[in-house]
mmCIF file of C-alpha atoms and ligand atoms in Angstrom:
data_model
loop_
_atom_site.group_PDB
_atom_site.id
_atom_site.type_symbol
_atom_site.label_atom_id
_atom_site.label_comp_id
_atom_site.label_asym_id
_atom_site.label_seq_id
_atom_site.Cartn_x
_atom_site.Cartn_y
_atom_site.Cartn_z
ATOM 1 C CA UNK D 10 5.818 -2.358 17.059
ATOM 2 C CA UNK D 11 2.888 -0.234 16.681
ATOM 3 C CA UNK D 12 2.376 3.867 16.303
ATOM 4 C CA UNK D 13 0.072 5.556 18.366
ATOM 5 C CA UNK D 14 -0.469 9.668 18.270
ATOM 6 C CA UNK D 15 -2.430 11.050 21.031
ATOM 7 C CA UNK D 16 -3.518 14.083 19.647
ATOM 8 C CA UNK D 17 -5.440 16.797 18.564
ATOM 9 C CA UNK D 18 -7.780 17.260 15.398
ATOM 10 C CA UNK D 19 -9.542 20.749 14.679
ATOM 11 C CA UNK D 20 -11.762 22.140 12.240
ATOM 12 C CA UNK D 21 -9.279 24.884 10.763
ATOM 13 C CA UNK D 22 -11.623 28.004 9.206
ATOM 14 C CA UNK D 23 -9.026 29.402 6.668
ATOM 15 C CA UNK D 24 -9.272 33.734 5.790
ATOM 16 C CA UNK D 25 -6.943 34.444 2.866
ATOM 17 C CA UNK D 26 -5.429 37.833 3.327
ATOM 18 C CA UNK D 27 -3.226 40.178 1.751
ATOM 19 C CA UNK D 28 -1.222 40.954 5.173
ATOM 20 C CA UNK D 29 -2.188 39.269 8.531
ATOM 21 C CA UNK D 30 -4.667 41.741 10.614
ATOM 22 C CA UNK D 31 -2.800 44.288 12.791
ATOM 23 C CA UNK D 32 -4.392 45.369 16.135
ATOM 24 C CA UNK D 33 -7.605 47.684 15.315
ATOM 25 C CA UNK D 34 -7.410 47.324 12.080
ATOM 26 C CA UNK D 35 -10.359 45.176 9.928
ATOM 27 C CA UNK D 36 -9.878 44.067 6.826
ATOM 28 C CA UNK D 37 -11.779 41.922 4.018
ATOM 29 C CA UNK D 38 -10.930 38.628 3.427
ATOM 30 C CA UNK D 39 -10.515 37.604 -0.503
ATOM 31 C CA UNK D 40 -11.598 33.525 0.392
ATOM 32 C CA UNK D 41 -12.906 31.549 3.758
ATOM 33 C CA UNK D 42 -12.191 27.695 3.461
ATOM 34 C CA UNK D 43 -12.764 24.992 5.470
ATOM 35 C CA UNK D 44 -9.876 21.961 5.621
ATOM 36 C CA UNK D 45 -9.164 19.584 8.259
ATOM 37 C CA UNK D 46 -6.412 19.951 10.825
ATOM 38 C CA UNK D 47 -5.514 19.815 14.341
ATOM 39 C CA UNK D 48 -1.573 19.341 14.549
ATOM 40 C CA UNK D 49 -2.366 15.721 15.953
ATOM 41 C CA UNK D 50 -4.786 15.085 13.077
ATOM 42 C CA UNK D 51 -1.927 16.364 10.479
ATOM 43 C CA UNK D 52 0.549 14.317 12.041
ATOM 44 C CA UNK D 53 -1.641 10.719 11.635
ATOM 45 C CA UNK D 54 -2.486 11.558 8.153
ATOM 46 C CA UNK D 55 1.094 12.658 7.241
ATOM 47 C CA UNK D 56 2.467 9.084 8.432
ATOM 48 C CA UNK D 57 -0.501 7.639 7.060
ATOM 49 C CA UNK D 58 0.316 8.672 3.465
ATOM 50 C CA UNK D 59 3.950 7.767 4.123
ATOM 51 C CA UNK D 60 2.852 4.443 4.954
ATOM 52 C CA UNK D 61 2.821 4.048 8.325
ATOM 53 C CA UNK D 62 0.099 1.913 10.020
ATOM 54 C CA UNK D 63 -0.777 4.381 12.732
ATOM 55 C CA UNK D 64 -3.751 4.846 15.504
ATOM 56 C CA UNK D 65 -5.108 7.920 16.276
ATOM 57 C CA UNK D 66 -6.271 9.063 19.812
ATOM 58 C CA UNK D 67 -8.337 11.974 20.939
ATOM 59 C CA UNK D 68 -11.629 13.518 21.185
ATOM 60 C CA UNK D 69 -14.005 15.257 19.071
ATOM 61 C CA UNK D 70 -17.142 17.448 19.320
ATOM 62 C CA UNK D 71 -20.453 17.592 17.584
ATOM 63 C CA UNK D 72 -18.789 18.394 14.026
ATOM 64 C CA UNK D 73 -16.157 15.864 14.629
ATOM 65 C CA UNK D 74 -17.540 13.676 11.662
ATOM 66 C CA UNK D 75 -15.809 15.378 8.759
ATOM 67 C CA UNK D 76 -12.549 14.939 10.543
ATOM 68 C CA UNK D 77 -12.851 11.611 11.257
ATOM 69 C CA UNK D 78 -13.581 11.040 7.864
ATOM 70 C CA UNK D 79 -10.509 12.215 6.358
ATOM 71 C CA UNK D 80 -8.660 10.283 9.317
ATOM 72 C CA UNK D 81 -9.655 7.360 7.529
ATOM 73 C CA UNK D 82 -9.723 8.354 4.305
ATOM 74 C CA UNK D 83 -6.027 8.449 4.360
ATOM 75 C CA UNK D 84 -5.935 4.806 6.370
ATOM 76 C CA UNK D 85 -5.766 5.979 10.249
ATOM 77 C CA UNK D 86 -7.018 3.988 12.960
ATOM 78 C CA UNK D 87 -9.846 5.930 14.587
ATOM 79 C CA UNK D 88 -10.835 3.067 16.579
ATOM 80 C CA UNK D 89 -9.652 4.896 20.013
ATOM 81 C CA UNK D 90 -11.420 8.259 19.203
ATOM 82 C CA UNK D 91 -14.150 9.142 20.965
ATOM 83 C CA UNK D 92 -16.702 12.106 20.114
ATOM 84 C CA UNK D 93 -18.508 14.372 22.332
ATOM 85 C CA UNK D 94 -21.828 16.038 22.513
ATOM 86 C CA UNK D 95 -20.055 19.414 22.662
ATOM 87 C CA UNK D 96 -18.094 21.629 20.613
ATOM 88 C CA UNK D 97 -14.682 20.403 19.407
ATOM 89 C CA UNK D 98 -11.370 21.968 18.591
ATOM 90 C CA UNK D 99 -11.664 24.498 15.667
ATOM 91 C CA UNK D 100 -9.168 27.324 14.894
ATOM 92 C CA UNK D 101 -9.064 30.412 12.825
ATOM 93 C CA UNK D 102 -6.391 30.995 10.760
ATOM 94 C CA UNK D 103 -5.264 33.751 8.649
ATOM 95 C CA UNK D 104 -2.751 33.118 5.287
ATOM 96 C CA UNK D 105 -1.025 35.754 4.093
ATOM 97 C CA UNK D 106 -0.477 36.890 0.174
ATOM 98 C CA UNK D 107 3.116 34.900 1.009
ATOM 99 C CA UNK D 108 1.697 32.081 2.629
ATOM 100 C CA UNK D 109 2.361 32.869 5.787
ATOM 101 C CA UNK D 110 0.110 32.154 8.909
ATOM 102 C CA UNK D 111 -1.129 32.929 12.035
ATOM 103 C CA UNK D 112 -3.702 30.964 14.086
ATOM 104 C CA UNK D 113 -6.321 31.377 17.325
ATOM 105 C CA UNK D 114 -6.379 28.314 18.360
ATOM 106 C CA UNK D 115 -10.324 27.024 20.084
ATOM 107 C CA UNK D 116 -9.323 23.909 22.453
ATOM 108 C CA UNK D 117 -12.822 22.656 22.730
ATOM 109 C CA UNK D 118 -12.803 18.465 23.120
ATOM 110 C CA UNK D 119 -9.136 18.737 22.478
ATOM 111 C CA UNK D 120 -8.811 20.089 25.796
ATOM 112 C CA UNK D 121 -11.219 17.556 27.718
ATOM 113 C CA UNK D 122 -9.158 14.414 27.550
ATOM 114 C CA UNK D 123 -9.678 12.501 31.348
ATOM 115 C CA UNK D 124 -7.179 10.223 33.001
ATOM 116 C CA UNK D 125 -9.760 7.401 32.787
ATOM 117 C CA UNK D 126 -9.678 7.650 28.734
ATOM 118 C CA UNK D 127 -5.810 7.929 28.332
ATOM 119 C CA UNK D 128 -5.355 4.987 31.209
ATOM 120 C CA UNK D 129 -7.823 2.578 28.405
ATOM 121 C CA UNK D 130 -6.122 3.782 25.295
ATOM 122 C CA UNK D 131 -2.616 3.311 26.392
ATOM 123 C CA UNK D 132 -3.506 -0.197 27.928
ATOM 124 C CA UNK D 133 -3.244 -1.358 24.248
ATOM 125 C CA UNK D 134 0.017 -0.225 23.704
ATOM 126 C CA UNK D 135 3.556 -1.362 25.428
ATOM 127 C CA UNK D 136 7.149 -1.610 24.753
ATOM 128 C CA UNK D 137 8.837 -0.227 22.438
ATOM 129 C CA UNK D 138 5.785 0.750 20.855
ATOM 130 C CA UNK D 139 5.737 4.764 19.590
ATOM 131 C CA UNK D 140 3.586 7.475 20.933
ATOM 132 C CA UNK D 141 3.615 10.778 19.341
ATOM 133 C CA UNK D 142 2.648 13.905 20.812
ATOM 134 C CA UNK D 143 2.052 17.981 20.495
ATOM 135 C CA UNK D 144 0.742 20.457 23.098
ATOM 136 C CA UNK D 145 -2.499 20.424 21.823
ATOM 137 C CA UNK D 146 -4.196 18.699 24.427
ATOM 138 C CA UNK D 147 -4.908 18.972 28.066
ATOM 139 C CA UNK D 148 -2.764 16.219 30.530
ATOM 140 C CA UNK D 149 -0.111 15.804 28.154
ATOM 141 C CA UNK D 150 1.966 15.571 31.393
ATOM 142 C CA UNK D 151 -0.142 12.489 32.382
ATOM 143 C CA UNK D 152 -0.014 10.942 28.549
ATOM 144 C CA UNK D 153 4.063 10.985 29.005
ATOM 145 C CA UNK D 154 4.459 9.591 31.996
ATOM 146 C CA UNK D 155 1.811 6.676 31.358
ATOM 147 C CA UNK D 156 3.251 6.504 27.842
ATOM 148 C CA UNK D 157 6.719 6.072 29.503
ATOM 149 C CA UNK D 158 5.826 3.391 32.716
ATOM 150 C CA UNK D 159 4.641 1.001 29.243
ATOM 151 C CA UNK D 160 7.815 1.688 27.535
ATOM 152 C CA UNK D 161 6.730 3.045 25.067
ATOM 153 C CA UNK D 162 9.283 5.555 22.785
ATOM 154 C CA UNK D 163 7.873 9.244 22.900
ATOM 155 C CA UNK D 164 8.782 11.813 20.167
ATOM 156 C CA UNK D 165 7.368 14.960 21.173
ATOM 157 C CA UNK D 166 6.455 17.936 19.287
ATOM 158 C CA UNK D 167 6.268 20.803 21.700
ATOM 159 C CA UNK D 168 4.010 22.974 20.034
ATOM 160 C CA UNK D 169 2.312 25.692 20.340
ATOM 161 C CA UNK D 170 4.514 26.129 23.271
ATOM 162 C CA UNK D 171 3.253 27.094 26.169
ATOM 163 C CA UNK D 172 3.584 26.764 30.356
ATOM 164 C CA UNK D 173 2.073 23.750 30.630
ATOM 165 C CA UNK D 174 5.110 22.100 29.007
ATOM 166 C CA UNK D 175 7.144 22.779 31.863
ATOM 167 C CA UNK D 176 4.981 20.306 33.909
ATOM 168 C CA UNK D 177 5.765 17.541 31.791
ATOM 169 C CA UNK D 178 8.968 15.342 32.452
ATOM 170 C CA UNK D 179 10.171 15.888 29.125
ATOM 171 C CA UNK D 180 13.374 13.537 30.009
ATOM 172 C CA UNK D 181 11.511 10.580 29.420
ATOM 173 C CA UNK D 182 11.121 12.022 25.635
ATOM 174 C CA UNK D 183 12.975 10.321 23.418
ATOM 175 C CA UNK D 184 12.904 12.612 20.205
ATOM 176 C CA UNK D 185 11.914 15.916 20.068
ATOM 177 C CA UNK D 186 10.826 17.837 16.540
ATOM 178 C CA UNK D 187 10.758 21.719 17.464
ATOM 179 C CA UNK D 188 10.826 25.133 15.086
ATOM 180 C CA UNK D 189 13.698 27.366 16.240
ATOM 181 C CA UNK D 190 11.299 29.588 18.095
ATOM 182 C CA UNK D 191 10.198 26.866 19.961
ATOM 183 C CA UNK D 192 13.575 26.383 20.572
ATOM 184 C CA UNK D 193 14.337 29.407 22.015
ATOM 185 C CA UNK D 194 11.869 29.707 24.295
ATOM 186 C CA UNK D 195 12.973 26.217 25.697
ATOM 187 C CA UNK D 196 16.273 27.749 25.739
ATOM 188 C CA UNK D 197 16.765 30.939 26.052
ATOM 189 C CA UNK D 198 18.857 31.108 22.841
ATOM 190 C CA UNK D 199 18.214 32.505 19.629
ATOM 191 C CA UNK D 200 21.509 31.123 17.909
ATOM 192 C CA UNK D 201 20.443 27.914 16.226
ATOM 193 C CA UNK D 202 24.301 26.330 17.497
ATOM 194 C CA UNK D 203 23.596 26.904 21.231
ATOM 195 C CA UNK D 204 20.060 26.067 20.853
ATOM 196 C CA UNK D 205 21.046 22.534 20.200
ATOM 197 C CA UNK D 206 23.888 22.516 22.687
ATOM 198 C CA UNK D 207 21.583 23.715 25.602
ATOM 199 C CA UNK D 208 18.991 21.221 24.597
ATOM 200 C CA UNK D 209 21.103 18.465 24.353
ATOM 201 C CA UNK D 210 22.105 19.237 27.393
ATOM 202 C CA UNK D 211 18.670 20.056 29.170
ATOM 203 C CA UNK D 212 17.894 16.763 28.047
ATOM 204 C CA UNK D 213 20.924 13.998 27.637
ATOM 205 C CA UNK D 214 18.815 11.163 26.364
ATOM 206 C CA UNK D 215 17.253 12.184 23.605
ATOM 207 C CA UNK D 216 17.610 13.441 20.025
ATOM 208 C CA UNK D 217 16.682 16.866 18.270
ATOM 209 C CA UNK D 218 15.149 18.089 14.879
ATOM 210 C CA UNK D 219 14.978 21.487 14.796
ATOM 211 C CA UNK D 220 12.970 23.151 12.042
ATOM 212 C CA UNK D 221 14.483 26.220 10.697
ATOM 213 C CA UNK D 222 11.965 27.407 8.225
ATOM 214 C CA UNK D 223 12.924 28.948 4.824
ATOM 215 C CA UNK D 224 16.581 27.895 6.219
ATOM 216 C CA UNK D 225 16.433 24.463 6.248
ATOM 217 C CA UNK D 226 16.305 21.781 9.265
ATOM 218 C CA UNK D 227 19.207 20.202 11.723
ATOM 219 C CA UNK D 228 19.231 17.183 13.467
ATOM 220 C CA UNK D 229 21.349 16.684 16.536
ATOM 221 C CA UNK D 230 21.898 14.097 19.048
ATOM 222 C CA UNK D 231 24.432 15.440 21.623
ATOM 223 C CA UNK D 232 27.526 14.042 18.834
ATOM 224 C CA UNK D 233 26.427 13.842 15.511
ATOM 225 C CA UNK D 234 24.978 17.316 13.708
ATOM 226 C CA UNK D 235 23.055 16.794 10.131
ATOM 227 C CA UNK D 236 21.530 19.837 8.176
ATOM 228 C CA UNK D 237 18.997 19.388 5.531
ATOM 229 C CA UNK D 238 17.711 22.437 3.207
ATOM 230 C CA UNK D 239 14.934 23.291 2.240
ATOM 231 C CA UNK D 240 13.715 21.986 -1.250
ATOM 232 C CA UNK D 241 12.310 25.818 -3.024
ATOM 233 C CA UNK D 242 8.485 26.024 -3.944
ATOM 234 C CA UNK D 243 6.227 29.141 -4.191
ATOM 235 C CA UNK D 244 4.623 29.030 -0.576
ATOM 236 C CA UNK D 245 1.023 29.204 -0.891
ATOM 237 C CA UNK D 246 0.032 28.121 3.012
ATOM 238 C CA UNK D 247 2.772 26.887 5.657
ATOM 239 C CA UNK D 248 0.118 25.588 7.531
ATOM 240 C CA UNK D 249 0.573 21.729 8.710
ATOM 241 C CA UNK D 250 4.009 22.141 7.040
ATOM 242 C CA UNK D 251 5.430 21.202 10.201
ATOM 243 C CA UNK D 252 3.341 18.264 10.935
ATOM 244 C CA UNK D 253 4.129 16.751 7.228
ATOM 245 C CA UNK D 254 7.914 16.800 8.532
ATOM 246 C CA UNK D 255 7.161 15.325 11.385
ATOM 247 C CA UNK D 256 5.001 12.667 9.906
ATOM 248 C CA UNK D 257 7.157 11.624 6.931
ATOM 249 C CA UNK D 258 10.505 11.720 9.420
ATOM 250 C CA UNK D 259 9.529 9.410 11.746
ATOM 251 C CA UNK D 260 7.869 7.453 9.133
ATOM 252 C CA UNK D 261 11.702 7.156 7.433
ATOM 253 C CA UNK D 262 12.939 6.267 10.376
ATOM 254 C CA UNK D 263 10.645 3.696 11.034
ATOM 255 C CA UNK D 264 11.541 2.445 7.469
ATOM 256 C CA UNK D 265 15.012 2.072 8.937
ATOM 257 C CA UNK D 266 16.514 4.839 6.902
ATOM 258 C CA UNK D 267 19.527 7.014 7.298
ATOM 259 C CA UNK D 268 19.015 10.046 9.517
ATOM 260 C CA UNK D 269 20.019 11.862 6.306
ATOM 261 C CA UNK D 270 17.709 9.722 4.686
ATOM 262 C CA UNK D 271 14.547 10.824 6.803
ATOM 263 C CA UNK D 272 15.583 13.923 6.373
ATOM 264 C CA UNK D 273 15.474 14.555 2.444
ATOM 265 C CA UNK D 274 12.484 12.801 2.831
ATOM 266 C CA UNK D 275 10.553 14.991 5.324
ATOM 267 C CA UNK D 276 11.682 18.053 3.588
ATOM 268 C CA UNK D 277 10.480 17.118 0.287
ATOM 269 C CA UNK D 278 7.170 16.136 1.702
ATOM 270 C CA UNK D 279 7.190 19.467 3.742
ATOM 271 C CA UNK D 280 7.441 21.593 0.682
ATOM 272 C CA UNK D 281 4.926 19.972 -1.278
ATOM 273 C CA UNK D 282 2.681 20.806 1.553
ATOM 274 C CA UNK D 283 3.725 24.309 1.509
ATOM 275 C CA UNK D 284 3.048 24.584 -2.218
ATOM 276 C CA UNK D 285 -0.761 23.541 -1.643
ATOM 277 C CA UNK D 286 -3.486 25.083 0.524
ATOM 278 C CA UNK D 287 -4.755 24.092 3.982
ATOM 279 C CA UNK D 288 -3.583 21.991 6.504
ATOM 280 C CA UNK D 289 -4.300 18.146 6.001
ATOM 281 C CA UNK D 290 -5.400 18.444 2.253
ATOM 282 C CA UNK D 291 -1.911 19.756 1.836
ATOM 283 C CA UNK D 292 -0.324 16.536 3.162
ATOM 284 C CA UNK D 293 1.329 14.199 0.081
ATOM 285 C CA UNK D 294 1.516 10.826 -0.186
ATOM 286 C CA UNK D 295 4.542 8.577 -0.081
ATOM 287 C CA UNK D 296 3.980 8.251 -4.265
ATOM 288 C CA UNK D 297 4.547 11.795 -4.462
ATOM 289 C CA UNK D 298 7.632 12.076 -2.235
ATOM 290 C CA UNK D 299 9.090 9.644 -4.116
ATOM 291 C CA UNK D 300 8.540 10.391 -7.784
ATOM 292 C CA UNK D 301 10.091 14.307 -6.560
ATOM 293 C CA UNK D 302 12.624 12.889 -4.993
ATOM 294 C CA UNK D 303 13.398 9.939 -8.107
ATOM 295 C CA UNK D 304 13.059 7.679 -5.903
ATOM 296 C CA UNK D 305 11.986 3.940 -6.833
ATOM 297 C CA UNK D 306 8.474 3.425 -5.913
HETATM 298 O O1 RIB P 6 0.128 22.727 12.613
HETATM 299 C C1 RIB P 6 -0.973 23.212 11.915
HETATM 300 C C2 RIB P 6 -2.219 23.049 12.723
HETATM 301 O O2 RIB P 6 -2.110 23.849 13.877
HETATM 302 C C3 RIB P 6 -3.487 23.507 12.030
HETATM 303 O O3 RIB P 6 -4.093 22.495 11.258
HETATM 304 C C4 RIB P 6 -4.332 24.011 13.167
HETATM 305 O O4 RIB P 6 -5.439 23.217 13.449
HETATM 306 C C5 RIB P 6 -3.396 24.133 14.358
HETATM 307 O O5 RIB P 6 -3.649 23.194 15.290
#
C-alpha cells in the first residue's frame, strides 16, 4: 500500500500584525517571513514526520527549489513533481497578535496541472493505494475520478472551499477532514450535530473529521460519533494547523490505531504546530508527538 498526495505547495510570505487589515485601512507590519507551505506541501511533510512513506505530486514555478527542498528534507518523495518556467503558488498571509490568520491565496503552477500529467502520475499507483487531496489545485474533479477507476482510497480535504468542489463526485471519497465552516457551507448548517448528520447523509460511504477549532474535533461515520479536545498552548500561528491533523490522522490510521487513537494523536501534533510559527516549519515530528503524549518511542 502506498500514499500518494496530489497537491499543492506555495511559498507562504508571512506579515505579523497586531489585528488583521480591515478594508481601507494600512497598517505596518512588526515582521515579514518566509516559510514553506501550500496545504498539499503541509500535508506530505506532516505524514512524513509521522512516519509515513509518502509521494508528493504537483507542480512548481521558478522558485519552486526551496520547497522542494524541505519536501525532502523531511523524507517526501518528490520524484513525481515537476517544475515550471513560470511563477508558482505563493500566498500572503497575515497573523494576528493571537495567532490568528487570514490568507490571499496566488494559484500560479498549482493551478496548471494537465490531464496528461495526472493520467502518468496516477499510472503508478492502484488499489487500495491512498491519495490525498485539498482544493488547491485545478482538475481536482479529474484527480478523483482517475484516483477512483485505480481503486485507490481518497481522503479529501475540501479546502479552501470553493465552487469548483461541486463538480467533483465527492461520493467516491472515502474520508473527508473538513473545519466546521467548511462544513457549513457543504451543508447549510451551522450546528456541528446536523452538520454531521447531513453529511453523512450527502454522502453514505464515507467517514467525517470535522475540525472544530479552539473546541476540539469529532469524528463520525454515519453510527459511531468520537470527540477529541483540543490539547491548550499559547497560539502563536494556526497556520498549517489543519494540515498537521490531517497528516498525523491518517498517518495513525495507517499505523492501524484506534479512531480515538488517531485522534489524540493528530491533536497533539496540531497544537504543537499552533504553538510555533509558519506553516511547514511548524509541523512536529512523530518523536515529539510522542514524548507529549508519554508515549513509548
Ligand atoms: O493550510 C495552510 C496553508 O494554506 C498555507 O501554508 C498556505 O500556503 C495555504 O495554502
Amino acid at each position: 500500500m502506498k500514499v500518494l498526495n496530489y497537491g499543492s505547495l506555495n511559498v507562504d510570505y508571512v506579515y505579523s500584525l497586531d489585528h488583521i487589515v480591515q478594508g481601507g485601512e494600512t497598517i505596518l507590519s512588526s515582521k515579514m517571513e518566509v516559510f514553506c507551505g501550500g496545504k498539499g506541501l503541509n500535508q506530505s511533510i506532516a505524514l512524513a514526520r509521522a512516519g509515513v512513506p509518502v509521494y508528493h505530486a504537483g507542480l512548481v514555478g521558478e522558485e519552486g527549489s526551496i520547497l522542494l527542498d524541505a519536501c525532502r528534507e523531511s523524507g517526501v518523495d518528490t520524484s513525481y513533481v515537476r517544475q515550471l518556467d513560470c511563477k508558482g503558488g505563493h500566498t500572503i498571509i497575515q497573523v494576528d497578535a493571537k495567532g490568528q490568520n487570514c490568507i490571499i491565496l496566488y494559484g500560479g503552477t498549482n493551478q496548471m496541472q494537465t490531464k496528461e500529467y495526472i493520467d502518468e502520475v496516477l499510472s503508478n499507483f492502484g488499489k487500495d493505494d491512498f491519495l490525498i487531496l485539498q482544493n488547491e489545485v485545478n482538475l481536482l474533479d479529474y484527480i478523483i475520478d482517475r484516483g477512483h477507476d485505480r481503486g485507490m482510497k481518497i481522503v479529501l480535504n475540501p479546502s479552501p472551499f470553493d465552487e469548483k468542489l461541486m463538480a467533483c463526485d465527492l461520493s467516491k471519497v472515502y474520508l473527508f477532514l473538513l473545519n466546521e465552516i467548511e462544513g457549513e457551507q457543504f451543508t447549510g448548517f451551522s450546528d456541528v450535530d446536523q452538520i454531521l448528520t447531513a453529511l453523512a447523509g450527502k454522502f453514505p460511504e464515507a467517514r467525517f473529521v470535522l475540525t472544530l477549532g479552539s473546541e476540539g474535533a469529532l469524528y463520525y461515520d454515519g453510527k459511531e460519533k468520537i470527540f477529541q479536545d483540543i490539547f491548550p498552548v499559547k497560539a502563536v500561528d494556526t497556520t498549517a494547523a489543519g494540515d498537521t491533523f490531517t497528516g498525523f490522522f491518517i498517518a495513525a490510521l495507517l499505523e492501524g490505531t484506534s479512531i480515538k487513537e488517531a485522534l489524540r494523536f493528530a491533536a497533539r501534533a496540531s497544537a504543537i504546530a499552533v504553538s510555533r510559527p509558519g506553516a511547514a516549519p511548524s509541523i512536529p515530528c512523530i518523536e515529539e508527538v510522542k514524548r507529549a503524549l508519554s508515549l513509548p518511542k
